[in-house]
């Protein structure tokens, strides 16, 4: 029996309609930007395996870090114990993060990083004399993960489905969406800010925090907004006593051309969520960073003032070791410069695609290049699936978000491979027109 047949008999895949899905790709190896299939062919991982693979698959220094750490200290509980990797990683994250973030709380993935952030915000206010601050604001079309709290702050339209009754009510702030390069784009922010002002007025002093995906909203369709909007939002929320949570689970570690997307807007969030690329994409690990002011609100003689949260694998030493190695390799291999090259490639390559029939807009930032097709209905999703199939036949893996086609390759990718991937996407677009 083939791997895919055996898979079909026993495995349940994420976000996959098993009744209609094509058979899963049998991936038996990965190196650099390439996935190797059971039949010996290779496929370019143009979406970094769900945005996780930061530099490239199985980088030798990351592999060595895992092996070395596994032999020395595989795992230890993180309540009442510590270990060198967790401490050094926290030091390195604090040194690189936007100013003011001084404390690192570890968990396992993007969703848990967000759950921790939400709980931190609520408990912080409760212990700071404002227990009524339990409500959140979020951006329209935001996505923050699949656990109940993360789904509550995410935009339910596409992802919540039958769980909607379980989610707490969250008001959504409209976003002035821009195309092209969001750092250069202009947008009329007035309608969105007027609505934000209205929401802030109705929420009064019940607002705990706003959660944002800075500059790039990923799963909602690689939607971009200008830095000035983010700054204006943060100022208004803070003026009303709310915290600002930056969810950089996708944008962190250079994806947008800066180490953190918040810095494009000179945003200094109160809480920052990191995961995915934190370990270079090799192991699950997440971090929620907070200011010293927030941390201080959890101190006191009463044990119940502590942050009441923790996971079995909090700060797993192997994951911390590979995260440290990834930070070093990213610097040694000048990943931000490579991301700037990707940005320039998109800037030159994408605009002519907007002339193709059916293309609504193109946009790019750092390592992310996007082509959005017209509409958003079934037909356009079908069309983007046709382009996806065409790409796969030619050795390129993409995963459109409805009518939105994009690449976000490992940042260590060879530019020629990215250019070849886009040639294939472009012929697919022309063919599917
Ligand atoms: C911005 C953002 N936040 C949170 C998450 C959830 O991360 P995870 O899938 O690791 O739980 C994602 C996943 O795509 C994300 O893009």
Short mmCIF file of C-alpha atoms and ligand atoms in Angstrom, two decimals:
data_model
loop_
_atom_site.label_atom_id
_atom_site.label_comp_id
_atom_site.label_asym_id
_atom_site.label_seq_id
_atom_site.Cartn_x
_atom_site.Cartn_y
_atom_site.Cartn_z
CA UNK A 1 0.00 0.00 0.00
CA UNK A 2 1.25 3.49 -0.81
CA UNK A 3 1.85 6.05 1.93
CA UNK A 4 -1.18 8.05 0.78
CA UNK A 5 -3.43 4.97 0.92
CA UNK A 6 -2.23 4.15 4.42
CA UNK A 7 -2.71 7.83 5.35
CA UNK A 8 -6.28 7.78 4.08
CA UNK A 9 -7.08 4.80 6.28
CA UNK A 10 -6.04 6.31 9.62
CA UNK A 11 -5.12 10.02 9.47
CA UNK A 12 -7.33 13.10 9.95
CA UNK A 13 -5.74 16.22 8.39
CA UNK A 14 -6.16 19.87 9.44
CA UNK A 15 -8.44 22.16 7.42
CA UNK A 16 -9.08 19.33 4.96
CA UNK A 17 -12.36 17.99 3.60
CA UNK A 18 -11.38 14.32 3.43
CA UNK A 19 -14.34 13.48 1.20
CA UNK A 20 -13.16 15.67 -1.68
CA UNK A 21 -9.51 16.54 -1.06
CA UNK A 22 -6.82 15.44 -3.46
CA UNK A 23 -4.50 12.83 -1.93
CA UNK A 24 -1.92 14.44 0.35
CA UNK A 25 1.60 14.92 -1.03
CA UNK A 26 3.80 12.08 0.25
CA UNK A 27 6.79 14.06 1.54
CA UNK A 28 9.71 11.89 2.62
CA UNK A 29 12.46 14.49 2.93
CA UNK A 30 13.19 18.22 2.91
CA UNK A 31 16.30 20.26 2.31
CA UNK A 32 16.64 24.02 1.92
CA UNK A 33 13.56 25.26 0.08
CA UNK A 34 12.67 21.86 -1.37
CA UNK A 35 10.36 19.06 -0.33
CA UNK A 36 11.24 15.59 -1.63
CA UNK A 37 8.37 13.26 -2.54
CA UNK A 38 8.12 9.48 -2.35
CA UNK A 39 8.51 9.14 -6.13
CA UNK A 40 11.85 10.97 -6.03
CA UNK A 41 10.56 14.29 -7.45
CA UNK A 42 11.01 17.57 -5.58
CA UNK A 43 8.67 20.50 -4.97
CA UNK A 44 9.58 24.11 -4.13
CA UNK A 45 8.09 25.00 -0.73
CA UNK A 46 6.85 28.44 -1.77
CA UNK A 47 4.82 28.92 1.42
CA UNK A 48 7.46 27.77 3.92
CA UNK A 49 5.27 24.89 5.13
CA UNK A 50 2.51 27.10 6.57
CA UNK A 51 4.91 29.99 7.16
CA UNK A 52 7.08 28.07 9.61
CA UNK A 53 10.29 27.30 7.73
CA UNK A 54 12.26 30.51 8.19
CA UNK A 55 15.67 29.88 6.66
CA UNK A 56 15.40 26.53 4.90
CA UNK A 57 14.54 22.95 5.78
CA UNK A 58 17.00 20.87 7.81
CA UNK A 59 19.69 23.54 8.00
CA UNK A 60 22.81 21.65 9.23
CA UNK A 61 23.40 24.04 12.14
CA UNK A 62 19.80 23.65 13.31
CA UNK A 63 19.98 19.87 12.94
CA UNK A 64 23.20 19.84 14.99
CA UNK A 65 21.65 22.03 17.70
CA UNK A 66 18.74 19.61 18.06
CA UNK A 67 20.98 16.52 18.23
CA UNK A 68 23.36 18.09 20.71
CA UNK A 69 20.59 19.36 22.99
CA UNK A 70 18.63 16.10 22.83
CA UNK A 71 21.68 14.22 24.09
CA UNK A 72 22.35 16.72 26.93
CA UNK A 73 18.91 17.68 28.29
CA UNK A 74 15.81 16.55 26.43
CA UNK A 75 13.09 17.98 28.61
CA UNK A 76 12.34 19.16 32.09
CA UNK A 77 9.23 20.69 33.60
CA UNK A 78 9.37 24.49 33.62
CA UNK A 79 7.49 25.19 36.85
CA UNK A 80 10.08 25.35 39.60
CA UNK A 81 12.94 24.46 37.19
CA UNK A 82 14.91 26.39 34.60
CA UNK A 83 17.62 25.57 32.05
CA UNK A 84 20.28 27.48 30.11
CA UNK A 85 18.49 27.41 26.74
CA UNK A 86 15.28 28.97 28.06
CA UNK A 87 17.18 31.74 29.84
CA UNK A 88 19.46 32.55 26.92
CA UNK A 89 16.60 32.50 24.42
CA UNK A 90 14.58 34.87 26.62
CA UNK A 91 17.61 37.19 26.84
CA UNK A 92 18.04 37.11 23.06
CA UNK A 93 14.34 37.73 22.38
CA UNK A 94 14.19 40.65 24.82
CA UNK A 95 17.31 42.12 23.18
CA UNK A 96 15.70 42.00 19.72
CA UNK A 97 12.02 42.71 20.46
CA UNK A 98 10.43 46.15 20.25
CA UNK A 99 11.41 48.34 23.22
CA UNK A 100 9.70 47.74 26.54
CA UNK A 101 9.10 44.00 26.23
CA UNK A 102 11.13 42.51 29.07
CA UNK A 103 9.48 39.23 30.07
CA UNK A 104 9.11 36.01 28.09
CA UNK A 105 6.41 33.41 28.76
CA UNK A 106 6.85 30.21 26.73
CA UNK A 107 4.18 27.96 25.25
CA UNK A 108 3.79 25.66 22.26
CA UNK A 109 2.31 27.26 19.13
CA UNK A 110 0.76 30.40 17.75
CA UNK A 111 -2.67 29.72 19.20
CA UNK A 112 -1.30 29.19 22.70
CA UNK A 113 0.85 32.31 22.40
CA UNK A 114 -2.38 34.21 21.72
CA UNK A 115 -4.35 32.48 24.50
CA UNK A 116 -1.60 33.44 26.94
CA UNK A 117 -1.66 37.05 25.70
CA UNK A 118 -5.43 37.31 26.18
CA UNK A 119 -5.29 35.80 29.67
CA UNK A 120 -2.36 38.03 30.58
CA UNK A 121 -4.32 41.12 29.53
CA UNK A 122 -7.42 40.19 31.51
CA UNK A 123 -5.56 39.14 34.66
CA UNK A 124 -3.30 42.20 34.44
CA UNK A 125 -6.29 44.53 34.54
CA UNK A 126 -8.02 42.47 37.25
CA UNK A 127 -4.95 42.78 39.46
CA UNK A 128 -4.48 46.41 38.58
CA UNK A 129 -7.81 47.49 40.08
CA UNK A 130 -9.86 47.23 36.86
CA UNK A 131 -11.52 43.80 36.85
CA UNK A 132 -14.22 45.08 34.48
CA UNK A 133 -11.67 45.26 31.63
CA UNK A 134 -12.45 41.91 30.03
CA UNK A 135 -13.40 42.86 26.47
CA UNK A 136 -11.27 42.77 23.34
CA UNK A 137 -11.18 44.61 20.06
CA UNK A 138 -9.76 42.98 16.95
CA UNK A 139 -9.25 43.84 13.32
CA UNK A 140 -11.72 42.80 10.65
CA UNK A 141 -10.48 39.65 8.82
CA UNK A 142 -7.97 38.91 11.58
CA UNK A 143 -6.81 35.36 12.31
CA UNK A 144 -5.15 34.35 15.56
CA UNK A 145 -5.43 30.56 15.78
CA UNK A 146 -7.88 27.75 16.41
CA UNK A 147 -8.28 27.46 20.18
CA UNK A 148 -11.43 28.98 21.65
CA UNK A 149 -9.93 32.29 22.81
CA UNK A 150 -7.88 32.72 19.64
CA UNK A 151 -10.98 31.96 17.55
CA UNK A 152 -12.97 34.51 19.56
CA UNK A 153 -10.63 37.32 18.59
CA UNK A 154 -10.31 36.00 15.03
CA UNK A 155 -12.84 36.99 12.41
CA UNK A 156 -15.40 34.19 12.51
CA UNK A 157 -16.53 34.51 8.91
CA UNK A 158 -14.29 31.77 7.54
CA UNK A 159 -12.99 29.78 10.42
CA UNK A 160 -15.35 29.59 13.43
CA UNK A 161 -18.30 27.78 11.84
CA UNK A 162 -20.25 25.71 14.38
CA UNK A 163 -18.14 27.00 17.25
CA UNK A 164 -19.52 30.52 16.91
CA UNK A 165 -21.90 30.09 19.90
CA UNK A 166 -18.92 29.22 22.12
CA UNK A 167 -16.96 32.35 21.27
CA UNK A 168 -17.10 35.53 23.32
CA UNK A 169 -18.31 38.65 21.52
CA UNK A 170 -15.52 40.78 20.04
CA UNK A 171 -16.08 44.02 18.14
CA UNK A 172 -14.14 44.35 14.90
CA UNK A 173 -12.34 47.42 13.65
CA UNK A 174 -12.47 48.00 9.88
CA UNK A 175 -9.08 48.07 8.17
CA UNK A 176 -8.01 50.47 5.39
CA UNK A 177 -6.56 47.80 3.10
CA UNK A 178 -3.83 48.81 0.65
CA UNK A 179 -2.15 47.18 -2.35
CA UNK A 180 1.37 47.60 -3.72
CA UNK A 181 3.98 48.23 -1.02
CA UNK A 182 2.15 49.04 2.26
CA UNK A 183 5.11 51.06 3.54
CA UNK A 184 4.67 53.48 0.62
CA UNK A 185 0.89 53.29 0.19
CA UNK A 186 -1.56 55.97 1.21
CA UNK A 187 -5.00 55.14 2.51
CA UNK A 188 -8.07 57.02 3.68
CA UNK A 189 -8.01 56.00 7.33
CA UNK A 190 -10.83 58.28 8.44
CA UNK A 191 -13.79 55.84 8.13
CA UNK A 192 -11.95 53.07 10.01
CA UNK A 193 -10.75 55.42 12.75
CA UNK A 194 -14.21 56.93 13.13
CA UNK A 195 -15.63 53.44 13.66
CA UNK A 196 -12.82 52.67 16.12
CA UNK A 197 -13.66 55.84 18.06
CA UNK A 198 -17.30 54.75 18.18
CA UNK A 199 -16.38 51.27 19.42
CA UNK A 200 -14.05 52.69 22.03
CA UNK A 201 -16.77 55.03 23.24
CA UNK A 202 -19.26 52.16 23.61
CA UNK A 203 -16.77 49.84 25.30
CA UNK A 204 -15.85 52.54 27.80
CA UNK A 205 -13.60 51.18 30.50
CA UNK A 206 -14.43 47.52 29.77
CA UNK A 207 -11.71 47.25 27.11
CA UNK A 208 -8.86 44.92 28.04
CA UNK A 209 -6.86 45.11 24.81
CA UNK A 210 -6.86 45.23 21.06
CA UNK A 211 -5.13 42.42 19.19
CA UNK A 212 -3.60 43.13 15.78
CA UNK A 213 -1.58 41.35 13.13
CA UNK A 214 0.76 44.27 12.38
CA UNK A 215 0.87 45.45 8.72
CA UNK A 216 0.06 42.01 7.23
CA UNK A 217 -3.09 40.06 8.09
CA UNK A 218 -2.11 36.56 7.01
CA UNK A 219 -4.86 33.94 6.89
CA UNK A 220 -7.50 36.64 6.26
CA UNK A 221 -6.02 37.02 2.75
CA UNK A 222 -2.53 38.54 3.05
CA UNK A 223 -4.21 41.91 3.55
CA UNK A 224 -1.91 44.88 4.11
CA UNK A 225 -2.54 48.11 6.00
CA UNK A 226 -0.30 51.18 6.31
CA UNK A 227 1.90 51.71 9.38
CA UNK A 228 0.19 55.05 10.09
CA UNK A 229 -3.09 53.18 10.67
CA UNK A 230 -1.48 50.87 13.20
CA UNK A 231 0.02 53.83 15.05
CA UNK A 232 -3.29 55.68 15.11
CA UNK A 233 -5.11 52.58 16.41
CA UNK A 234 -2.57 51.99 19.17
CA UNK A 235 -2.69 55.63 20.29
CA UNK A 236 -6.49 55.63 20.51
CA UNK A 237 -6.68 52.30 22.37
CA UNK A 238 -4.04 53.36 24.87
CA UNK A 239 -5.76 56.67 25.45
CA UNK A 240 -8.75 54.59 26.61
CA UNK A 241 -6.65 52.44 28.94
CA UNK A 242 -6.48 49.36 26.70
CA UNK A 243 -3.38 47.27 26.00
CA UNK A 244 -2.00 46.59 22.53
CA UNK A 245 -1.28 42.95 21.66
CA UNK A 246 0.79 42.41 18.51
CA UNK A 247 0.32 38.93 17.06
CA UNK A 248 3.53 38.42 15.10
CA UNK A 249 3.18 34.66 14.89
CA UNK A 250 3.35 34.96 11.10
CA UNK A 251 5.14 38.30 10.59
CA UNK A 252 7.92 37.76 13.14
CA UNK A 253 11.59 37.04 12.46
CA UNK A 254 12.01 39.03 9.28
CA UNK A 255 9.12 37.92 7.08
CA UNK A 256 8.15 41.52 6.34
CA UNK A 257 11.68 42.85 5.92
CA UNK A 258 12.10 43.97 9.53
CA UNK A 259 12.73 41.58 12.38
CA UNK A 260 9.24 42.42 13.65
CA UNK A 261 6.48 44.04 11.59
CA UNK A 262 5.57 46.26 14.55
CA UNK A 263 8.77 48.22 13.98
CA UNK A 264 7.56 49.37 10.53
CA UNK A 265 5.01 51.36 12.51
CA UNK A 266 7.35 52.16 15.42
CA UNK A 267 4.75 50.26 17.46
CA UNK A 268 5.90 49.20 20.89
CA UNK A 269 3.24 46.66 21.87
CA UNK A 270 2.44 45.82 25.48
CA UNK A 271 2.31 42.12 24.58
CA UNK A 272 3.91 40.33 21.62
CA UNK A 273 3.04 36.82 20.37
CA UNK A 274 5.69 34.76 18.57
CA UNK A 275 5.76 31.18 17.22
CA UNK A 276 6.23 29.59 13.75
CA UNK A 277 9.67 30.96 12.68
CA UNK A 278 10.88 31.18 16.29
CA UNK A 279 12.55 27.76 15.95
CA UNK A 280 13.38 28.33 12.28
CA UNK A 281 10.24 26.24 11.78
CA UNK A 282 11.78 23.00 13.00
CA UNK A 283 9.95 22.41 16.30
CA UNK A 284 6.83 23.81 17.95
CA UNK A 285 7.62 26.60 20.41
CA UNK A 286 5.94 29.91 21.17
CA UNK A 287 6.70 32.95 23.26
CA UNK A 288 4.47 35.69 24.63
CA UNK A 289 6.50 38.75 25.60
CA UNK A 290 5.21 41.39 28.00
CA UNK A 291 6.33 44.65 29.55
CA UNK A 292 7.71 44.85 33.06
CA UNK A 293 4.60 46.84 34.07
CA UNK A 294 2.40 43.89 33.13
CA UNK A 295 4.69 41.38 34.84
CA UNK A 296 4.72 43.48 38.02
CA UNK A 297 0.94 43.21 38.32
CA UNK A 298 1.31 39.46 38.83
CA UNK A 299 3.63 39.79 41.85
CA UNK A 300 2.59 39.54 45.48
CA UNK A 301 2.34 37.16 48.40
CA UNK A 302 -0.79 35.46 47.03
CA UNK A 303 -0.02 32.43 44.80
CA UNK A 304 -3.26 33.09 42.90
CA UNK A 305 -1.82 36.35 41.58
CA UNK A 306 0.52 34.28 39.40
CA UNK A 307 -0.32 33.82 35.72
CA UNK A 308 -2.54 30.77 35.89
CA UNK A 309 -1.35 29.07 32.74
CA UNK A 310 1.18 26.42 31.69
CA UNK A 311 1.78 23.49 29.36
CA UNK A 312 3.63 20.19 29.75
CA UNK A 313 6.22 21.18 27.15
CA UNK A 314 6.67 24.81 28.22
CA UNK A 315 10.18 25.95 27.15
CA UNK A 316 11.19 22.51 25.86
CA UNK A 317 15.03 22.58 25.89
CA UNK A 318 15.42 21.09 22.39
CA UNK A 319 13.04 23.67 20.95
CA UNK A 320 14.88 26.47 22.79
CA UNK A 321 18.24 25.21 21.46
CA UNK A 322 17.04 25.19 17.87
CA UNK A 323 15.47 28.65 18.32
CA UNK A 324 18.82 30.01 19.52
CA UNK A 325 20.60 28.38 16.59
CA UNK A 326 18.01 29.84 14.20
CA UNK A 327 18.56 33.38 15.55
CA UNK A 328 22.33 32.98 15.05
CA UNK A 329 22.06 31.50 11.57
CA UNK A 330 19.59 34.22 10.52
CA UNK A 331 22.18 36.82 11.43
CA UNK A 332 25.22 34.98 10.07
CA UNK A 333 23.44 34.36 6.77
CA UNK A 334 22.13 37.94 6.53
CA UNK A 335 18.50 36.91 6.28
CA UNK A 336 17.16 40.46 6.38
CA UNK A 337 19.29 41.37 3.35
CA UNK A 338 17.96 38.32 1.53
CA UNK A 339 14.44 39.42 2.42
CA UNK A 340 15.19 42.86 0.95
CA UNK A 341 16.23 41.10 -2.29
CA UNK A 342 12.94 39.21 -2.33
CA UNK A 343 11.08 42.48 -1.78
CA UNK A 344 12.86 44.06 -4.76
CA UNK A 345 12.09 41.01 -6.90
CA UNK A 346 8.37 41.25 -6.10
CA UNK A 347 8.40 45.01 -6.67
CA UNK A 348 9.69 44.47 -10.20
CA UNK A 349 7.86 41.24 -11.09
CA UNK A 350 4.37 41.63 -9.66
CA UNK A 351 3.03 44.95 -11.04
CA UNK A 352 2.87 43.71 -14.67
CA UNK A 353 0.72 40.76 -13.47
CA UNK A 354 -2.01 43.20 -12.49
CA UNK A 355 -2.65 43.53 -16.24
CA UNK A 356 -3.68 39.88 -16.53
CA UNK A 357 -7.40 39.21 -16.87
CA UNK A 358 -9.05 38.41 -13.56
CA UNK A 359 -6.30 39.91 -11.42
CA UNK A 360 -7.67 42.47 -8.96
CA UNK A 361 -4.46 43.63 -7.32
CA UNK A 362 -0.87 42.80 -6.46
CA UNK A 363 1.04 43.62 -3.28
CA UNK A 364 4.32 42.77 -1.67
CA UNK A 365 6.30 43.28 1.50
CA UNK A 366 9.58 41.66 2.49
CA UNK A 367 9.38 37.96 1.68
CA UNK A 368 5.64 38.05 0.92
CA UNK A 369 4.37 38.46 -2.66
CA UNK A 370 0.62 38.45 -3.39
CA UNK A 371 -1.72 38.33 -6.39
CA UNK A 372 -5.40 38.76 -5.55
CA UNK A 373 -7.98 37.64 -8.09
CA UNK A 374 -11.32 39.40 -8.58
CA UNK A 375 -14.27 38.61 -6.36
CA UNK A 376 -14.14 36.12 -3.57
CA UNK A 377 -16.73 33.59 -4.55
CA UNK A 378 -16.58 29.97 -5.49
CA UNK A 379 -15.51 30.62 -9.07
CA UNK A 380 -12.44 32.58 -8.04
CA UNK A 381 -11.48 30.03 -5.43
CA UNK A 382 -11.81 27.44 -8.19
CA UNK A 383 -9.59 29.52 -10.42
CA UNK A 384 -6.92 29.91 -7.77
CA UNK A 385 -7.10 26.15 -7.22
CA UNK A 386 -6.46 25.66 -10.94
CA UNK A 387 -3.34 27.80 -10.61
CA UNK A 388 -2.35 25.80 -7.55
CA UNK A 389 -2.70 22.53 -9.48
CA UNK A 390 -0.72 23.96 -12.39
CA UNK A 391 2.05 24.99 -9.98
CA UNK A 392 2.18 21.55 -8.39
CA UNK A 393 2.45 19.89 -11.78
CA UNK A 394 5.50 22.12 -12.32
CA UNK A 395 7.09 21.45 -8.94
CA UNK A 396 5.90 24.45 -6.91
CA UNK A 397 3.74 24.19 -3.78
CA UNK A 398 1.39 27.09 -3.07
CA UNK A 399 -1.82 27.14 -1.00
CA UNK A 400 -4.16 29.95 -2.06
CA UNK A 401 -6.32 31.72 0.51
CA UNK A 402 -9.58 31.77 -1.50
CA UNK A 403 -8.85 34.10 -4.43
CA UNK A 404 -5.50 35.20 -2.97
CA UNK A 405 -2.35 33.61 -4.39
CA UNK A 406 0.90 34.32 -2.64
CA UNK A 407 4.41 33.11 -1.96
CA UNK A 408 6.29 33.35 1.31
CA UNK A 409 9.30 31.10 0.68
CA UNK A 410 12.02 30.25 3.20
CA UNK A 411 14.09 33.42 3.46
CA UNK A 412 17.29 31.59 2.56
CA UNK A 413 15.78 30.60 -0.82
CA UNK A 414 17.75 31.04 -4.00
CA UNK A 415 16.25 34.04 -5.80
CA UNK A 416 16.35 32.10 -9.09
CA UNK A 417 14.05 29.46 -7.57
CA UNK A 418 11.60 32.13 -6.41
CA UNK A 419 11.69 33.75 -9.86
CA UNK A 420 11.03 30.37 -11.48
CA UNK A 421 8.10 29.78 -9.10
CA UNK A 422 6.58 33.11 -10.14
CA UNK A 423 7.05 32.36 -13.83
CA UNK A 424 5.04 29.20 -13.23
CA UNK A 425 2.36 31.07 -11.25
CA UNK A 426 2.16 33.65 -14.06
CA UNK A 427 1.69 30.99 -16.77
CA UNK A 428 -0.88 29.33 -14.53
CA UNK A 429 -2.75 32.62 -14.20
CA UNK A 430 -2.65 33.20 -17.94
CA UNK A 431 -3.87 29.64 -18.59
CA UNK A 432 -6.66 29.80 -16.04
CA UNK A 433 -7.99 33.12 -17.40
C1 LIG B 1 -1.13 35.63 12.95
C2 LIG B 1 -1.33 34.23 13.45
N1 LIG B 1 -1.59 34.03 14.75
C3 LIG B 1 -1.76 32.79 15.25
C4 LIG B 1 -1.69 31.69 14.44
C5 LIG B 1 -1.91 30.32 15.02
O1 LIG B 1 -0.68 29.64 15.05
P1 LIG B 1 -0.65 28.05 15.19
O2 LIG B 1 -1.17 27.50 13.91
O3 LIG B 1 0.80 27.76 15.41
O4 LIG B 1 -1.48 27.69 16.37
C6 LIG B 1 -1.42 31.85 13.08
C7 LIG B 1 -1.35 30.67 12.19
O5 LIG B 1 -1.34 30.76 10.99
C8 LIG B 1 -1.24 33.15 12.57
O6 LIG B 1 -1.00 33.38 11.27
#
